[in-house]
Amino acid sequence: MKRVSLTQYLVEEQRLYNNIPAELRLLIEVVARSCKTISHAVGKGALGEVLGSAGSENVQGEVQKKLDIISNEMLLEANEWGGHLAAMASEEMEGIHPIPNRYPKGEYLLLFDPLDGSSNIDVNVSIGTIFSVLKAPDGMAEPTEKDFLQCGAKQVAAGYAVYGPQTVLVLTTGNGVNCFTLDREMGSWVLTQRDMKIPAETKEFAINASNARHWYPPVKRYVDEMLAGETGVRQKNFNMRWIASMVADVHRILNRGGIFMYPADAREPDKPGKLRLMYEANPMAFIVEQAGGAATNGKQRILDVQPQKLHERVAVFLGSRSEVERVTSYHAE
Ligand code: AHG
Ligand code: MN
Ligand code: MN
């Protein structure tokens, strides 16, 4: 098999479609390199003293794990000096992180969830990194939070890494979705799946069922109908999976179909779901759409949601198109 590296893929993609200029390629390669470093730290586990709590809280009031902070630092450090970015933003930082004045500034904005699936770190279950790339608005002077508040449809690239039995990187620049596997001996990313497509039909769903008693009627109806199986209105049996790492759940869906849901619920009526729009839902929605699937918040396409603030939350329904359309239509009724 002829091996295509991430660099070769990016260069050839630029040659063919003129959609990955050199600065964006550098950005993607630096993020990929950070994911390699994070993967290495994750793989050390207890031996690298990276497990456990850091004893602090992030802006969302969540307890930070050591790896949340380590991964955030790795991404910040790696991306500061290259000249490709104007600023960064992260789940683990309240405000944005402008590129320090000692470095040249570029035209891109990078957002990330440095470590997704934190509750799985200490139990050796798949976790990952999610990232989203935007262009800085024309004429931007000093970057502010407002410059980041662009809808997901404006993303120029998005991706995620999964640190699992294998470390993989899934990437889109708006021209389909490709998967790269980390060759741990060589330290390089090798293209292993071209143009991933989510199967249109599915018999699998993912939702945290412990919240069932709080669900709103459209979600309850949709899940009940699946649970009713062959003898119910859906006339088929469904299977359920919930990894509690969005990266791993989305990666399964990209490979064999399914729907992933994190709805808003009646516990906190003012909270529009758990997941964050700008560095969880948007990049995943971009990838899922590029793979032929769909992503909504129950009412509208996630990529069309105009963010009001950096750490805004959003309800998420994503995956196989027909299922996402069905649950979205229940919200309209
Ligand atoms: P994070 O670790 O970045 O805070 O994200 C965790 C998210 C997501 O990855 C996952 O799907 C979901 O939270 C799990 O939520 P539950 O704890 O309700 O299962
Ligand atoms: Mn997350
Ligand atoms: Mn996280």
mmCIF file of C-alpha atoms and ligand atoms in Angstrom:
data_model
loop_
_atom_site.group_PDB
_atom_site.id
_atom_site.type_symbol
_atom_site.label_atom_id
_atom_site.label_comp_id
_atom_site.label_asym_id
_atom_site.label_seq_id
_atom_site.Cartn_x
_atom_site.Cartn_y
_atom_site.Cartn_z
ATOM 1 C CA MET A 1 0.000 0.000 0.000
ATOM 2 C CA LYS A 2 1.327 3.429 -0.925
ATOM 3 C CA ARG A 3 1.332 5.561 2.203
ATOM 4 C CA VAL A 4 0.013 9.109 1.975
ATOM 5 C CA SER A 5 1.077 11.331 4.879
ATOM 6 C CA LEU A 6 -0.985 14.198 6.247
ATOM 7 C CA THR A 7 1.465 16.675 4.680
ATOM 8 C CA GLN A 8 1.249 15.026 1.282
ATOM 9 C CA TYR A 9 -2.541 14.980 1.489
ATOM 10 C CA LEU A 10 -2.674 18.692 2.362
ATOM 11 C CA VAL A 11 -0.240 19.693 -0.382
ATOM 12 C CA GLU A 12 -2.062 17.655 -3.025
ATOM 13 C CA GLU A 13 -5.446 18.944 -1.900
ATOM 14 C CA GLN A 14 -4.155 22.515 -2.349
ATOM 15 C CA ARG A 15 -2.800 21.665 -5.805
ATOM 16 C CA LEU A 16 -6.119 20.168 -6.918
ATOM 17 C CA TYR A 17 -8.659 22.457 -5.285
ATOM 18 C CA ASN A 18 -6.735 25.518 -4.113
ATOM 19 C CA ASN A 19 -8.497 25.319 -0.710
ATOM 20 C CA ILE A 20 -5.599 24.864 1.733
ATOM 21 C CA PRO A 21 -3.221 27.847 1.535
ATOM 22 C CA ALA A 22 0.196 27.439 3.148
ATOM 23 C CA GLU A 23 -0.818 29.183 6.406
ATOM 24 C CA LEU A 24 -3.812 26.912 6.865
ATOM 25 C CA ARG A 25 -1.677 23.876 6.110
ATOM 26 C CA LEU A 26 0.810 24.966 8.747
ATOM 27 C CA LEU A 27 -2.045 25.479 11.213
ATOM 28 C CA ILE A 28 -3.459 22.000 10.596
ATOM 29 C CA GLU A 29 -0.032 20.404 10.815
ATOM 30 C CA VAL A 30 0.729 22.159 14.093
ATOM 31 C CA VAL A 31 -2.610 21.100 15.577
ATOM 32 C CA ALA A 32 -1.960 17.542 14.380
ATOM 33 C CA ARG A 33 1.475 17.655 15.992
ATOM 34 C CA SER A 34 -0.095 18.825 19.266
ATOM 35 C CA CYS A 35 -2.523 15.909 19.090
ATOM 36 C CA LYS A 36 0.453 13.599 18.680
ATOM 37 C CA THR A 37 2.005 15.080 21.824
ATOM 38 C CA ILE A 38 -1.278 14.792 23.738
ATOM 39 C CA SER A 39 -1.683 11.207 22.532
ATOM 40 C CA HIS A 40 1.761 10.430 23.895
ATOM 41 C CA ALA A 41 0.890 11.906 27.303
ATOM 42 C CA VAL A 42 -2.458 10.069 27.349
ATOM 43 C CA GLY A 43 -0.689 6.807 26.544
ATOM 44 C CA LYS A 44 1.664 7.161 29.515
ATOM 45 C CA GLY A 45 -1.242 7.299 31.949
ATOM 46 C CA ALA A 46 -0.206 6.750 35.554
ATOM 47 C CA LEU A 47 3.440 6.387 34.464
ATOM 48 C CA GLY A 48 3.422 9.966 33.213
ATOM 49 C CA GLU A 49 1.568 11.234 36.301
ATOM 50 C CA VAL A 50 -1.094 12.709 34.041
ATOM 51 C CA LEU A 51 -4.162 11.104 35.626
ATOM 52 C CA GLY A 52 -6.484 12.595 38.233
ATOM 53 C CA SER A 53 -7.879 15.977 39.096
ATOM 54 C CA ALA A 54 -5.986 19.256 38.863
ATOM 55 C CA GLY A 55 -7.961 20.648 41.789
ATOM 56 C CA SER A 56 -9.279 23.638 39.818
ATOM 57 C CA GLU A 57 -12.476 24.562 37.964
ATOM 58 C CA ASN A 58 -12.940 25.960 34.459
ATOM 59 C CA VAL A 59 -15.285 28.790 33.468
ATOM 60 C CA GLN A 60 -18.127 26.287 33.025
ATOM 61 C CA GLY A 61 -17.782 25.239 36.667
ATOM 62 C CA GLU A 62 -16.410 21.830 35.750
ATOM 63 C CA VAL A 63 -13.586 20.283 37.744
ATOM 64 C CA GLN A 64 -10.460 20.270 35.586
ATOM 65 C CA LYS A 65 -8.472 17.086 35.176
ATOM 66 C CA LYS A 66 -4.685 17.271 34.917
ATOM 67 C CA LEU A 67 -4.951 16.216 31.280
ATOM 68 C CA ASP A 68 -7.454 18.995 30.500
ATOM 69 C CA ILE A 69 -4.814 21.511 31.530
ATOM 70 C CA ILE A 70 -1.819 19.699 30.037
ATOM 71 C CA SER A 71 -3.571 19.366 26.660
ATOM 72 C CA ASN A 72 -4.628 22.996 26.700
ATOM 73 C CA GLU A 73 -1.020 24.081 27.383
ATOM 74 C CA MET A 74 0.301 21.862 24.602
ATOM 75 C CA LEU A 75 -2.084 23.326 22.042
ATOM 76 C CA LEU A 76 -1.380 26.908 23.144
ATOM 77 C CA GLU A 77 2.381 26.515 23.104
ATOM 78 C CA ALA A 78 2.534 24.749 19.762
ATOM 79 C CA ASN A 79 0.291 27.259 18.015
ATOM 80 C CA GLU A 80 1.684 30.530 19.356
ATOM 81 C CA TRP A 81 4.819 31.064 17.334
ATOM 82 C CA GLY A 82 4.004 29.924 13.783
ATOM 83 C CA GLY A 83 2.575 33.213 12.557
ATOM 84 C CA HIS A 84 -0.593 31.554 11.275
ATOM 85 C CA LEU A 85 -2.963 32.665 14.048
ATOM 86 C CA ALA A 86 -4.401 35.884 15.416
ATOM 87 C CA ALA A 87 -5.871 34.309 18.558
ATOM 88 C CA MET A 88 -7.073 31.105 20.178
ATOM 89 C CA ALA A 89 -9.974 30.154 22.436
ATOM 90 C CA SER A 90 -10.503 27.041 24.497
ATOM 91 C CA GLU A 91 -12.978 25.269 26.729
ATOM 92 C CA GLU A 92 -10.424 25.597 29.515
ATOM 93 C CA MET A 93 -9.923 29.386 29.299
ATOM 94 C CA GLU A 94 -12.506 32.019 30.137
ATOM 95 C CA GLY A 95 -11.253 34.648 27.697
ATOM 96 C CA ILE A 96 -9.574 34.437 24.333
ATOM 97 C CA HIS A 97 -5.806 34.008 24.022
ATOM 98 C CA PRO A 98 -4.358 36.557 21.572
ATOM 99 C CA ILE A 99 -1.012 35.693 20.014
ATOM 100 C CA PRO A 100 1.691 37.409 22.133
ATOM 101 C CA ASN A 101 3.262 40.484 20.566
ATOM 102 C CA ARG A 102 6.680 38.867 20.235
ATOM 103 C CA TYR A 103 5.300 36.668 17.438
ATOM 104 C CA PRO A 104 3.907 37.591 14.021
ATOM 105 C CA LYS A 105 0.139 37.363 13.692
ATOM 106 C CA GLY A 106 -1.813 35.478 11.048
ATOM 107 C CA GLU A 107 -5.339 35.612 9.732
ATOM 108 C CA TYR A 108 -6.849 32.548 11.437
ATOM 109 C CA LEU A 109 -8.675 31.972 14.715
ATOM 110 C CA LEU A 110 -8.392 28.581 16.403
ATOM 111 C CA LEU A 111 -10.863 27.155 18.918
ATOM 112 C CA PHE A 112 -10.516 23.875 20.752
ATOM 113 C CA ASP A 113 -11.795 21.444 23.308
ATOM 114 C CA PRO A 114 -8.314 20.259 24.293
ATOM 115 C CA LEU A 115 -9.516 17.102 26.012
ATOM 116 C CA ASP A 116 -12.979 15.792 25.269
ATOM 117 C CA GLY A 117 -14.436 13.043 27.426
ATOM 118 C CA SER A 118 -12.658 14.039 30.638
ATOM 119 C CA SER A 119 -14.722 11.611 32.735
ATOM 120 C CA ASN A 120 -13.080 8.767 30.788
ATOM 121 C CA ILE A 121 -9.439 9.787 31.361
ATOM 122 C CA ASP A 122 -8.885 7.888 34.566
ATOM 123 C CA VAL A 123 -10.683 4.742 33.411
ATOM 124 C CA ASN A 124 -8.692 4.241 30.194
ATOM 125 C CA VAL A 125 -11.593 4.783 27.807
ATOM 126 C CA SER A 126 -11.237 6.691 24.509
ATOM 127 C CA ILE A 127 -10.910 10.467 24.771
ATOM 128 C CA GLY A 128 -9.957 13.107 22.242
ATOM 129 C CA THR A 129 -9.367 16.672 21.063
ATOM 130 C CA ILE A 130 -11.778 18.769 18.960
ATOM 131 C CA PHE A 131 -10.822 21.884 16.982
ATOM 132 C CA SER A 132 -12.400 24.499 14.762
ATOM 133 C CA VAL A 133 -10.739 27.073 12.492
ATOM 134 C CA LEU A 134 -12.257 30.427 11.514
ATOM 135 C CA LYS A 135 -10.914 33.338 9.499
ATOM 136 C CA ALA A 136 -10.419 36.559 11.439
ATOM 137 C CA PRO A 137 -12.923 39.172 10.213
ATOM 138 C CA ASP A 138 -11.574 41.612 7.619
ATOM 139 C CA GLY A 139 -9.984 44.689 9.137
ATOM 140 C CA MET A 140 -9.663 43.167 12.624
ATOM 141 C CA ALA A 141 -7.119 45.070 14.735
ATOM 142 C CA GLU A 142 -6.618 43.530 18.193
ATOM 143 C CA PRO A 143 -8.653 40.308 18.327
ATOM 144 C CA THR A 144 -11.554 40.276 20.781
ATOM 145 C CA GLU A 145 -14.121 37.653 21.756
ATOM 146 C CA LYS A 146 -16.537 39.251 19.290
ATOM 147 C CA ASP A 147 -14.313 38.296 16.363
ATOM 148 C CA PHE A 148 -14.861 34.629 17.257
ATOM 149 C CA LEU A 149 -18.651 34.880 17.268
ATOM 150 C CA GLN A 150 -19.171 33.613 13.727
ATOM 151 C CA CYS A 151 -21.646 30.904 12.813
ATOM 152 C CA GLY A 152 -20.276 27.408 12.171
ATOM 153 C CA ALA A 153 -20.917 27.667 8.435
ATOM 154 C CA LYS A 154 -17.934 30.051 8.336
ATOM 155 C CA GLN A 155 -15.464 27.410 9.532
ATOM 156 C CA VAL A 156 -12.610 26.832 7.099
ATOM 157 C CA ALA A 157 -11.440 23.634 8.773
ATOM 158 C CA ALA A 158 -12.433 21.380 11.647
ATOM 159 C CA GLY A 159 -11.271 18.110 13.069
ATOM 160 C CA TYR A 160 -10.951 15.820 16.016
ATOM 161 C CA ALA A 161 -8.450 13.311 17.325
ATOM 162 C CA VAL A 162 -9.433 10.151 19.183
ATOM 163 C CA TYR A 163 -6.939 8.704 21.660
ATOM 164 C CA GLY A 164 -8.185 5.142 21.694
ATOM 165 C CA PRO A 165 -6.840 1.703 20.787
ATOM 166 C CA GLN A 166 -5.499 3.651 17.806
ATOM 167 C CA THR A 167 -4.901 7.389 17.654
ATOM 168 C CA VAL A 168 -6.748 8.825 14.672
ATOM 169 C CA LEU A 169 -7.245 12.311 13.293
ATOM 170 C CA VAL A 170 -10.397 13.116 11.343
ATOM 171 C CA LEU A 171 -10.268 16.280 9.285
ATOM 172 C CA THR A 172 -12.385 18.392 6.967
ATOM 173 C CA THR A 173 -11.505 21.558 5.089
ATOM 174 C CA GLY A 174 -14.918 21.663 3.432
ATOM 175 C CA ASN A 175 -14.149 19.101 0.761
ATOM 176 C CA GLY A 176 -15.177 15.806 2.382
ATOM 177 C CA VAL A 177 -13.829 14.054 5.462
ATOM 178 C CA ASN A 178 -10.627 12.077 5.728
ATOM 179 C CA CYS A 179 -9.156 9.978 8.512
ATOM 180 C CA PHE A 180 -5.471 9.655 9.372
ATOM 181 C CA THR A 181 -3.997 7.057 11.717
ATOM 182 C CA LEU A 182 -0.957 7.862 13.841
ATOM 183 C CA ASP A 183 1.923 5.546 13.055
ATOM 184 C CA ARG A 184 3.349 5.434 16.550
ATOM 185 C CA GLU A 185 6.758 4.077 15.499
ATOM 186 C CA MET A 186 7.269 6.604 12.718
ATOM 187 C CA GLY A 187 5.491 9.450 14.481
ATOM 188 C CA SER A 188 3.561 10.316 11.326
ATOM 189 C CA TRP A 189 -0.093 10.630 10.363
ATOM 190 C CA VAL A 190 -1.038 8.278 7.530
ATOM 191 C CA LEU A 191 -4.187 8.642 5.451
ATOM 192 C CA THR A 192 -6.264 5.537 6.196
ATOM 193 C CA GLN A 193 -9.832 6.468 5.166
ATOM 194 C CA ARG A 194 -10.670 8.716 2.248
ATOM 195 C CA ASP A 195 -13.958 10.563 1.874
ATOM 196 C CA MET A 196 -15.799 9.060 4.850
ATOM 197 C CA LYS A 197 -19.566 8.855 4.429
ATOM 198 C CA ILE A 198 -22.078 8.269 7.210
ATOM 199 C CA PRO A 199 -24.448 5.437 6.298
ATOM 200 C CA ALA A 200 -27.879 6.984 5.664
ATOM 201 C CA GLU A 201 -29.877 4.316 7.476
ATOM 202 C CA THR A 202 -29.085 3.259 10.992
ATOM 203 C CA LYS A 203 -30.277 1.127 13.887
ATOM 204 C CA GLU A 204 -28.123 2.711 16.569
ATOM 205 C CA PHE A 205 -28.595 5.687 18.846
ATOM 206 C CA ALA A 206 -26.550 7.442 21.539
ATOM 207 C CA ILE A 207 -28.008 9.453 24.403
ATOM 208 C CA ASN A 208 -27.395 9.655 28.139
ATOM 209 C CA ALA A 209 -30.527 7.792 29.220
ATOM 210 C CA SER A 210 -30.065 8.713 32.875
ATOM 211 C CA ASN A 211 -31.604 12.078 31.966
ATOM 212 C CA ALA A 212 -34.739 10.479 30.483
ATOM 213 C CA ARG A 213 -37.065 11.763 33.172
ATOM 214 C CA HIS A 214 -36.079 15.351 32.312
ATOM 215 C CA TRP A 215 -36.433 15.061 28.511
ATOM 216 C CA TYR A 216 -38.897 17.254 26.635
ATOM 217 C CA PRO A 217 -41.733 15.479 24.741
ATOM 218 C CA PRO A 218 -40.114 15.407 21.240
ATOM 219 C CA VAL A 219 -36.997 13.627 22.546
ATOM 220 C CA LYS A 220 -39.030 11.302 24.746
ATOM 221 C CA ARG A 221 -41.270 10.359 21.814
ATOM 222 C CA TYR A 222 -38.329 9.783 19.474
ATOM 223 C CA VAL A 223 -36.442 7.560 21.935
ATOM 224 C CA ASP A 224 -39.595 5.696 23.039
ATOM 225 C CA GLU A 225 -40.347 4.852 19.422
ATOM 226 C CA MET A 226 -36.872 3.390 18.991
ATOM 227 C CA LEU A 227 -37.139 1.453 22.237
ATOM 228 C CA ALA A 228 -40.459 -0.037 21.086
ATOM 229 C CA GLY A 229 -38.503 -1.970 18.460
ATOM 230 C CA GLU A 230 -39.980 -4.271 15.832
ATOM 231 C CA THR A 231 -43.545 -4.130 17.102
ATOM 232 C CA GLY A 232 -43.548 -0.318 17.454
ATOM 233 C CA VAL A 233 -44.076 2.397 14.820
ATOM 234 C CA ARG A 234 -40.462 2.156 13.653
ATOM 235 C CA GLN A 235 -40.855 -1.565 12.935
ATOM 236 C CA LYS A 236 -37.241 -2.354 13.670
ATOM 237 C CA ASN A 237 -35.025 -2.984 16.649
ATOM 238 C CA PHE A 238 -32.480 -0.359 17.673
ATOM 239 C CA ASN A 239 -29.247 -0.711 19.584
ATOM 240 C CA MET A 240 -27.887 1.829 22.072
ATOM 241 C CA ARG A 241 -24.322 3.026 22.751
ATOM 242 C CA TRP A 242 -23.070 5.842 24.991
ATOM 243 C CA ILE A 243 -19.328 6.292 25.465
ATOM 244 C CA ALA A 244 -19.529 9.704 27.187
ATOM 245 C CA SER A 245 -16.751 11.004 24.928
ATOM 246 C CA MET A 246 -18.355 12.867 22.049
ATOM 247 C CA VAL A 247 -15.278 12.230 19.889
ATOM 248 C CA ALA A 248 -15.632 8.471 20.268
ATOM 249 C CA ASP A 249 -19.412 8.483 19.759
ATOM 250 C CA VAL A 250 -19.083 10.649 16.640
ATOM 251 C CA HIS A 251 -16.260 8.492 15.317
ATOM 252 C CA ARG A 252 -18.447 5.395 15.614
ATOM 253 C CA ILE A 253 -21.277 7.191 13.819
ATOM 254 C CA LEU A 254 -18.956 8.314 11.029
ATOM 255 C CA ASN A 255 -17.961 4.712 10.495
ATOM 256 C CA ARG A 256 -21.178 2.781 10.902
ATOM 257 C CA GLY A 257 -23.998 5.304 11.187
ATOM 258 C CA GLY A 258 -26.244 6.265 14.070
ATOM 259 C CA ILE A 259 -27.529 9.336 15.846
ATOM 260 C CA PHE A 260 -25.942 11.196 18.759
ATOM 261 C CA MET A 261 -28.096 13.372 21.000
ATOM 262 C CA TYR A 262 -27.414 15.752 23.848
ATOM 263 C CA PRO A 263 -30.729 17.596 24.156
ATOM 264 C CA ALA A 264 -31.724 20.472 26.359
ATOM 265 C CA ASP A 265 -33.963 19.221 29.155
ATOM 266 C CA ALA A 266 -36.288 20.381 31.894
ATOM 267 C CA ARG A 267 -33.708 20.277 34.686
ATOM 268 C CA GLU A 268 -32.400 23.716 33.833
ATOM 269 C CA PRO A 269 -34.865 25.232 31.342
ATOM 270 C CA ASP A 270 -32.536 28.180 30.651
ATOM 271 C CA LYS A 271 -29.630 25.932 29.669
ATOM 272 C CA PRO A 272 -29.766 24.972 25.990
ATOM 273 C CA GLY A 273 -28.009 21.631 26.445
ATOM 274 C CA LYS A 274 -24.610 20.623 27.791
ATOM 275 C CA LEU A 275 -22.270 20.756 24.827
ATOM 276 C CA ARG A 276 -20.549 23.933 23.734
ATOM 277 C CA LEU A 277 -21.440 25.413 20.367
ATOM 278 C CA MET A 278 -18.151 26.847 19.238
ATOM 279 C CA TYR A 279 -15.623 24.113 19.954
ATOM 280 C CA GLU A 280 -17.740 20.961 20.261
ATOM 281 C CA ALA A 281 -20.969 21.204 18.248
ATOM 282 C CA ASN A 282 -19.769 23.375 15.336
ATOM 283 C CA PRO A 283 -16.674 21.377 14.373
ATOM 284 C CA MET A 284 -18.572 18.089 14.737
ATOM 285 C CA ALA A 285 -21.519 19.453 12.738
ATOM 286 C CA PHE A 286 -19.149 20.569 9.961
ATOM 287 C CA ILE A 287 -17.560 17.108 9.824
ATOM 288 C CA VAL A 288 -20.893 15.277 9.971
ATOM 289 C CA GLU A 289 -22.400 17.379 7.159
ATOM 290 C CA GLN A 290 -19.283 16.919 5.054
ATOM 291 C CA ALA A 291 -19.738 13.165 5.544
ATOM 292 C CA GLY A 292 -23.306 13.330 4.242
ATOM 293 C CA GLY A 293 -25.029 13.457 7.637
ATOM 294 C CA ALA A 294 -26.973 16.215 9.371
ATOM 295 C CA ALA A 295 -26.694 18.208 12.611
ATOM 296 C CA THR A 296 -29.393 20.322 14.258
ATOM 297 C CA ASN A 297 -30.257 21.737 17.651
ATOM 298 C CA GLY A 298 -33.770 20.325 17.222
ATOM 299 C CA LYS A 299 -34.939 23.470 15.478
ATOM 300 C CA GLN A 300 -32.273 24.640 13.094
ATOM 301 C CA ARG A 301 -29.042 23.563 11.491
ATOM 302 C CA ILE A 302 -26.260 23.896 14.064
ATOM 303 C CA LEU A 303 -23.974 25.543 11.508
ATOM 304 C CA ASP A 304 -26.521 28.382 11.131
ATOM 305 C CA VAL A 305 -26.712 29.220 14.840
ATOM 306 C CA GLN A 306 -25.323 32.721 15.439
ATOM 307 C CA PRO A 307 -23.192 32.504 18.602
ATOM 308 C CA GLN A 308 -23.808 35.162 21.252
ATOM 309 C CA LYS A 309 -20.917 34.182 23.492
ATOM 310 C CA LEU A 310 -17.755 32.111 23.401
ATOM 311 C CA HIS A 311 -18.818 29.379 25.801
ATOM 312 C CA GLU A 312 -22.431 29.199 24.624
ATOM 313 C CA ARG A 313 -24.138 25.828 24.939
ATOM 314 C CA VAL A 314 -26.393 24.179 22.396
ATOM 315 C CA ALA A 315 -28.626 21.122 22.061
ATOM 316 C CA VAL A 316 -27.154 18.581 19.656
ATOM 317 C CA PHE A 317 -28.730 16.007 17.333
ATOM 318 C CA LEU A 318 -26.255 14.711 14.773
ATOM 319 C CA GLY A 319 -25.500 11.725 12.596
ATOM 320 C CA SER A 320 -27.386 9.796 9.937
ATOM 321 C CA ARG A 321 -29.510 12.231 7.979
ATOM 322 C CA SER A 322 -32.872 10.470 8.102
ATOM 323 C CA GLU A 323 -32.773 10.078 11.892
ATOM 324 C CA VAL A 324 -31.704 13.679 12.525
ATOM 325 C CA GLU A 325 -34.499 14.860 10.233
ATOM 326 C CA ARG A 326 -37.028 12.711 12.077
ATOM 327 C CA VAL A 327 -36.184 13.945 15.589
ATOM 328 C CA THR A 328 -35.984 17.527 14.283
ATOM 329 C CA SER A 329 -39.442 17.198 12.735
ATOM 330 C CA TYR A 330 -40.830 16.012 16.095
ATOM 331 C CA HIS A 331 -39.647 19.328 17.573
ATOM 332 C CA ALA A 332 -41.631 21.226 14.942
ATOM 333 C CA GLU A 333 -44.883 19.397 15.680
HETATM 334 P P1 AHG B 1 -15.695 17.478 28.153
HETATM 335 O O1 AHG B 1 -14.969 16.288 28.701
HETATM 336 O O2 AHG B 1 -14.895 18.243 27.128
HETATM 337 O O3 AHG B 1 -16.275 18.377 29.211
HETATM 338 O O4 AHG B 1 -16.926 16.959 27.267
HETATM 339 C C1 AHG B 1 -17.735 15.902 27.733
HETATM 340 C C2 AHG B 1 -18.989 15.896 26.936
HETATM 341 C C3 AHG B 1 -18.981 14.987 25.723
HETATM 342 O O5 AHG B 1 -17.765 14.543 25.297
HETATM 343 C C4 AHG B 1 -19.836 13.822 26.120
HETATM 344 O O6 AHG B 1 -20.598 13.399 25.041
HETATM 345 C C5 AHG B 1 -20.689 14.336 27.228
HETATM 346 O O7 AHG B 1 -20.031 15.436 27.779
HETATM 347 C C6 AHG B 1 -20.921 13.296 28.277
HETATM 348 O O8 AHG B 1 -21.897 13.737 29.132
HETATM 349 P P2 AHG B 1 -22.485 12.839 30.338
HETATM 350 O O9 AHG B 1 -21.564 13.069 31.474
HETATM 351 O O10 AHG B 1 -23.853 13.390 30.550
HETATM 352 O O11 AHG B 1 -22.518 11.397 29.883
HETATM 353 MN MN MN B 2 -15.930 18.102 25.299
HETATM 354 MN MN MN B 3 -12.953 19.125 27.313
#
